[in-house]
Coordinates of C-alpha atoms and ligand atoms in Angstrom, one line a residue:
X1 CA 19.7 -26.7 -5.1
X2 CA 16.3 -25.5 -3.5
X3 CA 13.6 -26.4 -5.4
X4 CA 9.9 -25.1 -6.2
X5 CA 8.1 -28.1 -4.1
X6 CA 10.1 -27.1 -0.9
X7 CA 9.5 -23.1 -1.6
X8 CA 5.5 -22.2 -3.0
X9 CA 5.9 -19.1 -3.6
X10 CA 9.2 -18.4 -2.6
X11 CA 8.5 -19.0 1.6
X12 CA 11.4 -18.5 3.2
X13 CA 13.7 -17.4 0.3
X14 CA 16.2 -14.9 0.8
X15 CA 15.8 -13.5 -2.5
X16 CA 18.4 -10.4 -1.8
X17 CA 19.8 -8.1 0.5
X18 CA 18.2 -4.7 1.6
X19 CA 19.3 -2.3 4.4
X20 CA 15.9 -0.4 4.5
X21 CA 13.6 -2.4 6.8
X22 CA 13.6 -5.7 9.0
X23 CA 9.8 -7.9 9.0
X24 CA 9.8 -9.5 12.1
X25 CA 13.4 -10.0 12.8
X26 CA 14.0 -11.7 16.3
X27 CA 15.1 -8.6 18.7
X28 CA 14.3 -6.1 15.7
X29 CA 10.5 -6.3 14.6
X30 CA 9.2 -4.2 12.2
X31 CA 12.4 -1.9 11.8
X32 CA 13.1 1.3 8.7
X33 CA 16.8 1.8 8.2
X34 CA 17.1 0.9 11.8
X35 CA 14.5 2.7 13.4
X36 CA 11.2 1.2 15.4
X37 CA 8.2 1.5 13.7
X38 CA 6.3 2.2 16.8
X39 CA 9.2 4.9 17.6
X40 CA 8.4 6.6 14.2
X41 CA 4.6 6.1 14.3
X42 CA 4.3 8.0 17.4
X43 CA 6.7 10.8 17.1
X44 CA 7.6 11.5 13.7
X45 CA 5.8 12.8 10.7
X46 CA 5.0 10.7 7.5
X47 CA 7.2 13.0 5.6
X48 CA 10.2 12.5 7.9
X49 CA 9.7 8.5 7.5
X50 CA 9.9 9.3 3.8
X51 CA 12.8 11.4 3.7
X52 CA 14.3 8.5 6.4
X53 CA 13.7 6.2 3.7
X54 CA 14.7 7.9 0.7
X55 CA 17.5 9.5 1.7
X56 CA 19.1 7.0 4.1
X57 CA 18.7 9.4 7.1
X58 CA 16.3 11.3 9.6
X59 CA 16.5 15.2 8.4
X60 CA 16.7 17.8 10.9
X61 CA 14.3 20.6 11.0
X62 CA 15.7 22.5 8.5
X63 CA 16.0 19.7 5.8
X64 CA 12.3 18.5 7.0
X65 CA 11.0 22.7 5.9
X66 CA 13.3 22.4 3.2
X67 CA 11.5 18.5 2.2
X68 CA 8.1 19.4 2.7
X69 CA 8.0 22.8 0.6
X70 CA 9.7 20.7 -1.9
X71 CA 7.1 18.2 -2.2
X72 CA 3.8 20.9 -2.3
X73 CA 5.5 22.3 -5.1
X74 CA 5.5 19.2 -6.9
X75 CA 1.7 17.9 -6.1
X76 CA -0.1 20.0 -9.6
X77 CA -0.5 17.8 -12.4
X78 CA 0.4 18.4 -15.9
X79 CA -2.4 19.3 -18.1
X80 CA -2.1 15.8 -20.4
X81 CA -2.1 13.9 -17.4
X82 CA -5.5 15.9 -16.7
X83 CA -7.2 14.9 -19.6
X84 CA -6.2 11.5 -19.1
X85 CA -7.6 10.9 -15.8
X86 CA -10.7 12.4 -17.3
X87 CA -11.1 9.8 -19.8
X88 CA -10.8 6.9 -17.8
X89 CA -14.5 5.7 -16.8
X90 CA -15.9 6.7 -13.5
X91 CA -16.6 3.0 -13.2
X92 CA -13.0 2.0 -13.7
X93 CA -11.1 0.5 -10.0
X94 CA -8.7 4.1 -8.9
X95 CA -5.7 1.3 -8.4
X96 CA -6.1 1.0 -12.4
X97 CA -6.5 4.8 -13.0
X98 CA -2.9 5.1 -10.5
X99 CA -1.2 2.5 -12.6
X100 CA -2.5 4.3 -15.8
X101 CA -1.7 7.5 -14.2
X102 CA 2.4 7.0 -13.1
X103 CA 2.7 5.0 -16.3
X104 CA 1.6 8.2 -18.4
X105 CA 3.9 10.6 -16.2
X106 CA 6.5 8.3 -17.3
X107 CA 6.0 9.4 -21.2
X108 CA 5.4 13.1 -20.6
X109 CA 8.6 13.5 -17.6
X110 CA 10.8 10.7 -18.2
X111 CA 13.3 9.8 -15.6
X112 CA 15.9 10.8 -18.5
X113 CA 19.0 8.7 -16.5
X114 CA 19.3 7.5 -13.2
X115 CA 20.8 10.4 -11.6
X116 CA 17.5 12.1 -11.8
X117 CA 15.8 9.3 -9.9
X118 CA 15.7 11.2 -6.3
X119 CA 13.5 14.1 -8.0
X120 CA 11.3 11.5 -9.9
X121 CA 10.3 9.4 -6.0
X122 CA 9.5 12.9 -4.5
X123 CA 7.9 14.1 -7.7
X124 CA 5.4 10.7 -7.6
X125 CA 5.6 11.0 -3.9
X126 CA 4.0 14.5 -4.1
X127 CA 1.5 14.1 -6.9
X128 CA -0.1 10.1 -6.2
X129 CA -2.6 11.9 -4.3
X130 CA -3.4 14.8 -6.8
X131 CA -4.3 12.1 -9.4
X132 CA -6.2 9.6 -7.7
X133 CA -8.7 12.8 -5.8
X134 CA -8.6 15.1 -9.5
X135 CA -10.0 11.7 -11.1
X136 CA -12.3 10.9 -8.3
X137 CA -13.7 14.2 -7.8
X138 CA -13.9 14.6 -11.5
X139 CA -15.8 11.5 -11.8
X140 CA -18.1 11.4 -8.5
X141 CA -18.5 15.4 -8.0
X142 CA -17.9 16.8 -12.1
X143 CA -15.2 19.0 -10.7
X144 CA -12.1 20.3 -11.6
X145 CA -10.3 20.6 -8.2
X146 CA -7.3 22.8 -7.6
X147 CA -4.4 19.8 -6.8
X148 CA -2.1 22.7 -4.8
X149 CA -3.7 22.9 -1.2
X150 CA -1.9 24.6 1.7
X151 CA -1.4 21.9 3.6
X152 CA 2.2 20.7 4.1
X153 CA 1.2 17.1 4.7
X154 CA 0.5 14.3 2.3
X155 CA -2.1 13.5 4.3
X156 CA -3.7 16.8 5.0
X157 CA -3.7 17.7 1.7
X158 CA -5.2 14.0 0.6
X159 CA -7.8 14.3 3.5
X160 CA -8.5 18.3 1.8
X161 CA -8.6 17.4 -2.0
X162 CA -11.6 14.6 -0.9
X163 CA -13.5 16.2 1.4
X164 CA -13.0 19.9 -0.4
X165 CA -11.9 21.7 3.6
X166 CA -8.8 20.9 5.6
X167 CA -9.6 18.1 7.9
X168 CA -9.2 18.0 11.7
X169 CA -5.9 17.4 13.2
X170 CA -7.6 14.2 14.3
X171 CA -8.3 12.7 10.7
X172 CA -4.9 14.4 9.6
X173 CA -2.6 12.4 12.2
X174 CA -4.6 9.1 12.0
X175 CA -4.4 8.8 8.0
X176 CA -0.4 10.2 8.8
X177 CA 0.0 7.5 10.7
X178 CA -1.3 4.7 8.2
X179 CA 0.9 6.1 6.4
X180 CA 3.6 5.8 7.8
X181 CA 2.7 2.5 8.7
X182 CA 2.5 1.2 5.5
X183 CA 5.8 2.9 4.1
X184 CA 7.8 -0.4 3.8
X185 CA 8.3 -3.8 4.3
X186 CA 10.8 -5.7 3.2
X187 CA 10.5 -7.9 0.3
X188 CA 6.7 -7.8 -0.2
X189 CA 5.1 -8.9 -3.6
X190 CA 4.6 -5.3 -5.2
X191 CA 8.1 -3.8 -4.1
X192 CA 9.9 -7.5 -5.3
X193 CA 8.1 -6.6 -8.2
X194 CA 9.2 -3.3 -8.3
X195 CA 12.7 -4.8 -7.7
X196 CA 12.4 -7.1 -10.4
X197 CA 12.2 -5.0 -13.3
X198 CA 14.6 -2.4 -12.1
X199 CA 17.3 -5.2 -12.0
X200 CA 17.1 -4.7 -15.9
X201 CA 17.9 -1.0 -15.8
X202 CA 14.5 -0.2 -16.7
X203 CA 13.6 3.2 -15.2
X204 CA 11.2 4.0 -11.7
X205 CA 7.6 4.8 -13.6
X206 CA 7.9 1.0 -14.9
X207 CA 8.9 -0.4 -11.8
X208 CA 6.1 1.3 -9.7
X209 CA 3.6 0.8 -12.8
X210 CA 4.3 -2.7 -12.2
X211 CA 4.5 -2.5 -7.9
X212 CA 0.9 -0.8 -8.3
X213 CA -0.1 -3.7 -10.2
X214 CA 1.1 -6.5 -7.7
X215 CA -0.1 -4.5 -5.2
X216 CA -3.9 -4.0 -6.5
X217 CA -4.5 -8.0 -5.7
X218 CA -6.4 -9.2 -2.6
X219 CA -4.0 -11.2 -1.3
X220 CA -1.8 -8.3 -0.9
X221 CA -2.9 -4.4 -0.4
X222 CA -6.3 -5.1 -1.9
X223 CA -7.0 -6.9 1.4
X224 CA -7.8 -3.7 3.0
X225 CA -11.0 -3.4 0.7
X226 CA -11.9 -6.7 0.9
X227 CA -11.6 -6.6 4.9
X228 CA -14.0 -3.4 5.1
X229 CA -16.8 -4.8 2.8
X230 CA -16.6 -8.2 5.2
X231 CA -17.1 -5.8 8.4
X232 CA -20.2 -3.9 6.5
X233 CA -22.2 -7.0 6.4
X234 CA -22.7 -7.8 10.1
X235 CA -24.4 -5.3 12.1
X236 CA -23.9 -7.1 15.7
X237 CA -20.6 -8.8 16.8
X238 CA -22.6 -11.9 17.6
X239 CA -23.8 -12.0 14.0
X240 CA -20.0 -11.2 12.6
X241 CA -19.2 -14.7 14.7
X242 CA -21.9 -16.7 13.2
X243 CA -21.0 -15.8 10.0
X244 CA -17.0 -15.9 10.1
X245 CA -17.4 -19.2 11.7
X246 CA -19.5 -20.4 8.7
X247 CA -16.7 -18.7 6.0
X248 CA -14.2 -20.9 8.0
X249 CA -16.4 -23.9 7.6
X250 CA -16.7 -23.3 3.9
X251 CA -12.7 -22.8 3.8
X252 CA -13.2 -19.1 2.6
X253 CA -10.4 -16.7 2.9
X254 CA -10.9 -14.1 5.6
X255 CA -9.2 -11.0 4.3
X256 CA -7.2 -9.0 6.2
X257 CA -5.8 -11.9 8.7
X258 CA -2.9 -13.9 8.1
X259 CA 0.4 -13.1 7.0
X260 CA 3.7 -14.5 4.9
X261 CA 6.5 -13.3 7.3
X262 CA 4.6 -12.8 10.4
X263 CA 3.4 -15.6 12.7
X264 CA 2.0 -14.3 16.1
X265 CA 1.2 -11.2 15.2
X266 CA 1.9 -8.2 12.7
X267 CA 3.4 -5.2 14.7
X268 CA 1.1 -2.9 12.6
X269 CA -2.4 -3.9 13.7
X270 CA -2.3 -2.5 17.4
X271 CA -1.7 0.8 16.3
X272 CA -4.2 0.6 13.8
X273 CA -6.8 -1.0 16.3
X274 CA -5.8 1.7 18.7
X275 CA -6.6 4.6 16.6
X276 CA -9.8 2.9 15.2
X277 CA -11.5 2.6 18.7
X278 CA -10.8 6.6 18.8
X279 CA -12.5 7.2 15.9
X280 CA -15.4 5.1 16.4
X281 CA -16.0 6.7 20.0
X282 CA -15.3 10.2 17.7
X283 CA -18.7 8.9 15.6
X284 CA -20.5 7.8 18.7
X285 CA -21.0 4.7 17.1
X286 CA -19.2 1.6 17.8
X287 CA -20.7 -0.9 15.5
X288 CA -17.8 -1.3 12.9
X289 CA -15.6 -1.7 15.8
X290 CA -17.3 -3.9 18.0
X291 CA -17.7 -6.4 14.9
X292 CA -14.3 -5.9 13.7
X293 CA -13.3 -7.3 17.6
X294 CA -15.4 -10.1 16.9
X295 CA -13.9 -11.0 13.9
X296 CA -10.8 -11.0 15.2
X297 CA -11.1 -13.1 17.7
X298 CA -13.2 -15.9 15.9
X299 CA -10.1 -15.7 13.9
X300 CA -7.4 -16.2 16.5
X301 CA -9.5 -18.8 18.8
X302 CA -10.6 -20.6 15.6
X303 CA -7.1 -20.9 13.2
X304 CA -4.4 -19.0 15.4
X305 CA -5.0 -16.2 12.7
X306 CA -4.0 -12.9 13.6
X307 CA -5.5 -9.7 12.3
X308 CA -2.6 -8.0 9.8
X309 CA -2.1 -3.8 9.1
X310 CA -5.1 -4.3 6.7
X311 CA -7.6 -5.3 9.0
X312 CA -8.3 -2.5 11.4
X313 CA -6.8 -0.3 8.8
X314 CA -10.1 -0.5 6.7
X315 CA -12.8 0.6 9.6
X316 CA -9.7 3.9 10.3
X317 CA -10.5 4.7 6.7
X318 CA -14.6 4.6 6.9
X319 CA -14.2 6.8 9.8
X320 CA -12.6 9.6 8.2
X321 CA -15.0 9.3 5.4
X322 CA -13.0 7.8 2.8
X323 CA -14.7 5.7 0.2
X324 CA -13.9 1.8 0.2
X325 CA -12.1 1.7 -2.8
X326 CA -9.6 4.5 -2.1
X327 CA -8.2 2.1 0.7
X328 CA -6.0 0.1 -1.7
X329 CA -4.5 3.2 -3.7
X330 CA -3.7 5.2 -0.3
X331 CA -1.5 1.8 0.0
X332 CA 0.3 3.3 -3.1
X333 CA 0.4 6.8 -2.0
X334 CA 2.6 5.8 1.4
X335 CA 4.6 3.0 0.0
X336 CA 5.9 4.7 -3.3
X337 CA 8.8 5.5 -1.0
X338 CA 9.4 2.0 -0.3
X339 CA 9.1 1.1 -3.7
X340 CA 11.7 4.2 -5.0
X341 CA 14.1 3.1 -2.2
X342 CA 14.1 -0.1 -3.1
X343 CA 14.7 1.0 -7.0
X344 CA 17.2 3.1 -5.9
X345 CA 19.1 0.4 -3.5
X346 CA 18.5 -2.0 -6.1
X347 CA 20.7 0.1 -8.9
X348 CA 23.1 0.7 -6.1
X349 CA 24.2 -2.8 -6.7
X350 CA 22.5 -4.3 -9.5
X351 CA 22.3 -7.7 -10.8
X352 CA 19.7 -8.8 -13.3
X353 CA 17.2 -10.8 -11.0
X354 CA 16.1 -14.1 -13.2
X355 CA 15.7 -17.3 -10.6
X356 CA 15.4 -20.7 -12.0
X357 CA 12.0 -22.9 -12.5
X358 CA 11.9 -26.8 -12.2
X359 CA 10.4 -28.0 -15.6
X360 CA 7.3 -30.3 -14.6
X361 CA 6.1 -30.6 -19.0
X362 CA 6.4 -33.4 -21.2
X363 CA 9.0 -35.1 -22.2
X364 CA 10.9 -34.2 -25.7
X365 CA 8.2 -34.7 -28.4
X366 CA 8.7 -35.4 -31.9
X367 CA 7.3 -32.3 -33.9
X368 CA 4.9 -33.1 -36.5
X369 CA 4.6 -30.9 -39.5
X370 CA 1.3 -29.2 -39.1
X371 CA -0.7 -30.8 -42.4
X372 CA 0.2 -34.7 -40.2
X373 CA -1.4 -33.6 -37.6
Ligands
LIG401 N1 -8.4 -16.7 6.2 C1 -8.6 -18.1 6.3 N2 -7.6 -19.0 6.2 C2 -6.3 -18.5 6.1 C3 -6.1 -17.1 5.9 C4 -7.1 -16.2 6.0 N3 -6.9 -14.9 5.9 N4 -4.7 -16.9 5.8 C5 -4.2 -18.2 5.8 N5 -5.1 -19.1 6.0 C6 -5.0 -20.5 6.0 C7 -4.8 -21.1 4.6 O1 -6.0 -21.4 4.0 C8 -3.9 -22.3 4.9 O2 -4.7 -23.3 5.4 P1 -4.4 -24.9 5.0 O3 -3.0 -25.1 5.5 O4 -5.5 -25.6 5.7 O5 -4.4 -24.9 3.5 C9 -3.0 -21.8 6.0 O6 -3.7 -20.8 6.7 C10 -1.6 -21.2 5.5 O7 -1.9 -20.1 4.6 P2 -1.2 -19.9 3.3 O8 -2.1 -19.3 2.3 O9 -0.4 -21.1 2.8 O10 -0.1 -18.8 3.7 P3 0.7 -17.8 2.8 O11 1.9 -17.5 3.5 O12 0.8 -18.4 1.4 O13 -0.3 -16.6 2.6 C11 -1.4 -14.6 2.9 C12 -0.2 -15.4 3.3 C13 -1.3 -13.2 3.5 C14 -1.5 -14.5 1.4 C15 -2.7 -15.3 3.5 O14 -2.6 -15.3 4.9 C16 -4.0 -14.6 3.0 O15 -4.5 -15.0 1.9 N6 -4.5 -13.7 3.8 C17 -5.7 -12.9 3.4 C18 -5.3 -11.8 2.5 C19 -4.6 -10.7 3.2 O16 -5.1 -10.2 4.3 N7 -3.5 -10.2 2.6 C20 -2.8 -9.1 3.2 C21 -1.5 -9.5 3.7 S1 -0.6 -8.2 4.6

């Protein structure tokens, strides 16, 4: 038997099967229901990666029209959900109000049976945005904003709700991209989670309450945060060196490096690098960048530590305007459709998911009544 010593953490333990995506398989990489991710990052749309992954197949153009009218008319948000996001506090973290948020859609639209679960992915596919900019904009702006933009995108119409105009096809395609970039992978904390308490027929809004809540840690999509408040405190790459160099020495953890699966590199971060030199010659100002380069290479000539999807992820954000502590829950808004394919492929074949722990307490004890004590 395999036992907790040899596997922290479960490193290295096949925990199930899944046919949705390959992490770094030899001869496969980074892989959704068979496809390359670089293959779908630079020629398909994020809403075509999410109907790949939700409905097991690429659609053609018709299905894609048919798709993406079906997910605007599901983005406006029921008015109880509105007055919910209104009372959470403008100071609360937006992973918290998203969590709050899916868990409350789950008591006014239940799932009602698992044969509705396909509507209930594209119905939190479609409004994950709506509720983390209504509550934002609520909170930062006092305004009501209209959840049902024009644009077909997830990402358009995110990019719209924040910035209150359609954004340039630029911004649009970069934040599709992330997107699609973060749709899936594998066995990961949150969609484990996820996986976890669907294996006891519990329904999807629990099983994504609970992914947003694995998910919201630094050590896993929380990084992204984490990474771009590192960046903001140098303002020259020889002063990002310096300090990494000293976090190193002091054994600090240097977010948005490193990785469980991956060892030379994460298949992600070159596209993300790529389109975050674009934007930072867009600003005319390559500060963020340079330092971000700097970083990264303290980290690899230092520890062999490569920069993961989070890293260069966070300055792609900051570019386009977004506000640090939307990076995580934009995490949530691309991989609720790993999550409700895994809930979905997990009920295909379910078996109540309950592992075994080696017992490290005492010994038996005698009990003492509580007055002999
Ligand atoms: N910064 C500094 N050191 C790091 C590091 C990082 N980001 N990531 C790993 N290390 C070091 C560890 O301290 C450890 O050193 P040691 O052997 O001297 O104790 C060694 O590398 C192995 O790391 P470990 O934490 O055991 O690997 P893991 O597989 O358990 O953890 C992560 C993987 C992703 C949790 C880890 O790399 C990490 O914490 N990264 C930062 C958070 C992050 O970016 N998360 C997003 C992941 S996509």
């Amino acid at each position: 038997m395999t036992t907790a010593k040899k596997t922290g953490g479960l490193a290295g333990v096949t925990a199930g099967a899944t046919a949705l995506c390959t992490v770094g398989k030899e001869g496969a990489g980074l892989t959704y229901r068979g496809y390359d991710i670089y293959d779908l990052s630079d020629n398909a749309s994020f809403e075509e990666v999410a109907y790949l992954l939700l409905h097991g197949a690429l659609p053609n153009r018709q299905e894609l029209d048919g798709y993406i009218a079906k997910l605007k008319s599901l983005r406006d948000l029921p008015a109880a959900l509105r007055q919910v996001l209104e009372m959470i506090p403008a100071g609360a973290h937006p992973m918290d109000v998203l969590r709050t948020g899916v868990s409350f859609l789950g008591n006014i639209e239940p799932e009602g049976g698992f044969s509705n679960q396909q509507d209930t992915a594209d119905r939190l596919l479609a409004c994950l945005p709506s509720m983390l900019l209504y509550w934002h904009r609520f909170h930062t702006d006092g305004v009501r904003i209209d959840t049902e933009t024009d644009d077909d995108s997830v990402a358009g119409h995110f990019l719209h709700m924040l910035h209150d105009k359609a954004p340039s096809e630029l911004h649009r395609k970069c934040l599709d991209t992330t997107l699609i970039l973060y749709a899936e992978h594998e066995f990961n904390a949150s969609t484990f989670a996820g996986r976890v308490i669907t294996g006891t027929l519990s329904d999807m809004h629990s099983a994504v309450t609970g992914a947003i809540g694995a998910l919201r840690g630094p050590l896993h999509g929380g990084a992204n945060e984490a990474a771009m408040e590192l960046i903001q405190k140098f303002s020259t790459p020889e002063e990002a060196m310096k300090g990494v160099m000293g976090m190193l020495e002091r054994k600090e953890l240097i977010m948005g490096f490193g990785h469980r699966v991956y060892t030379t590199s994460d298949p992600r971060n070159s596209v993300n690098k790529k389109m975050s030199k674009m934007l930072a010659e867009e600003a005319g100002d390559m500060t963020l960048y340079d330092v971000s380069e700097a970083v990264e290479s303290v980290m690899w000539n230092e520890k062999k530590l490569f920069a993961n999807a989070d890293f260069f992820a966070a300055s792609v954000y900051h570019f386009m305007g977004i506000p640090t502590y939307l990076f995580t829950p934009i995490f949530v808004c691309s991989r609720i459709t790993g999550w409700a394919a895994h809930v979905m492929e997990q009920r295909a074949n379910n078996k109540l998911i309950r592992p075994a722990a080696d017992y490290i307490g005492p010994g038996l004890q005698k009990f003492v009544p509580i007055d002999e004590r």
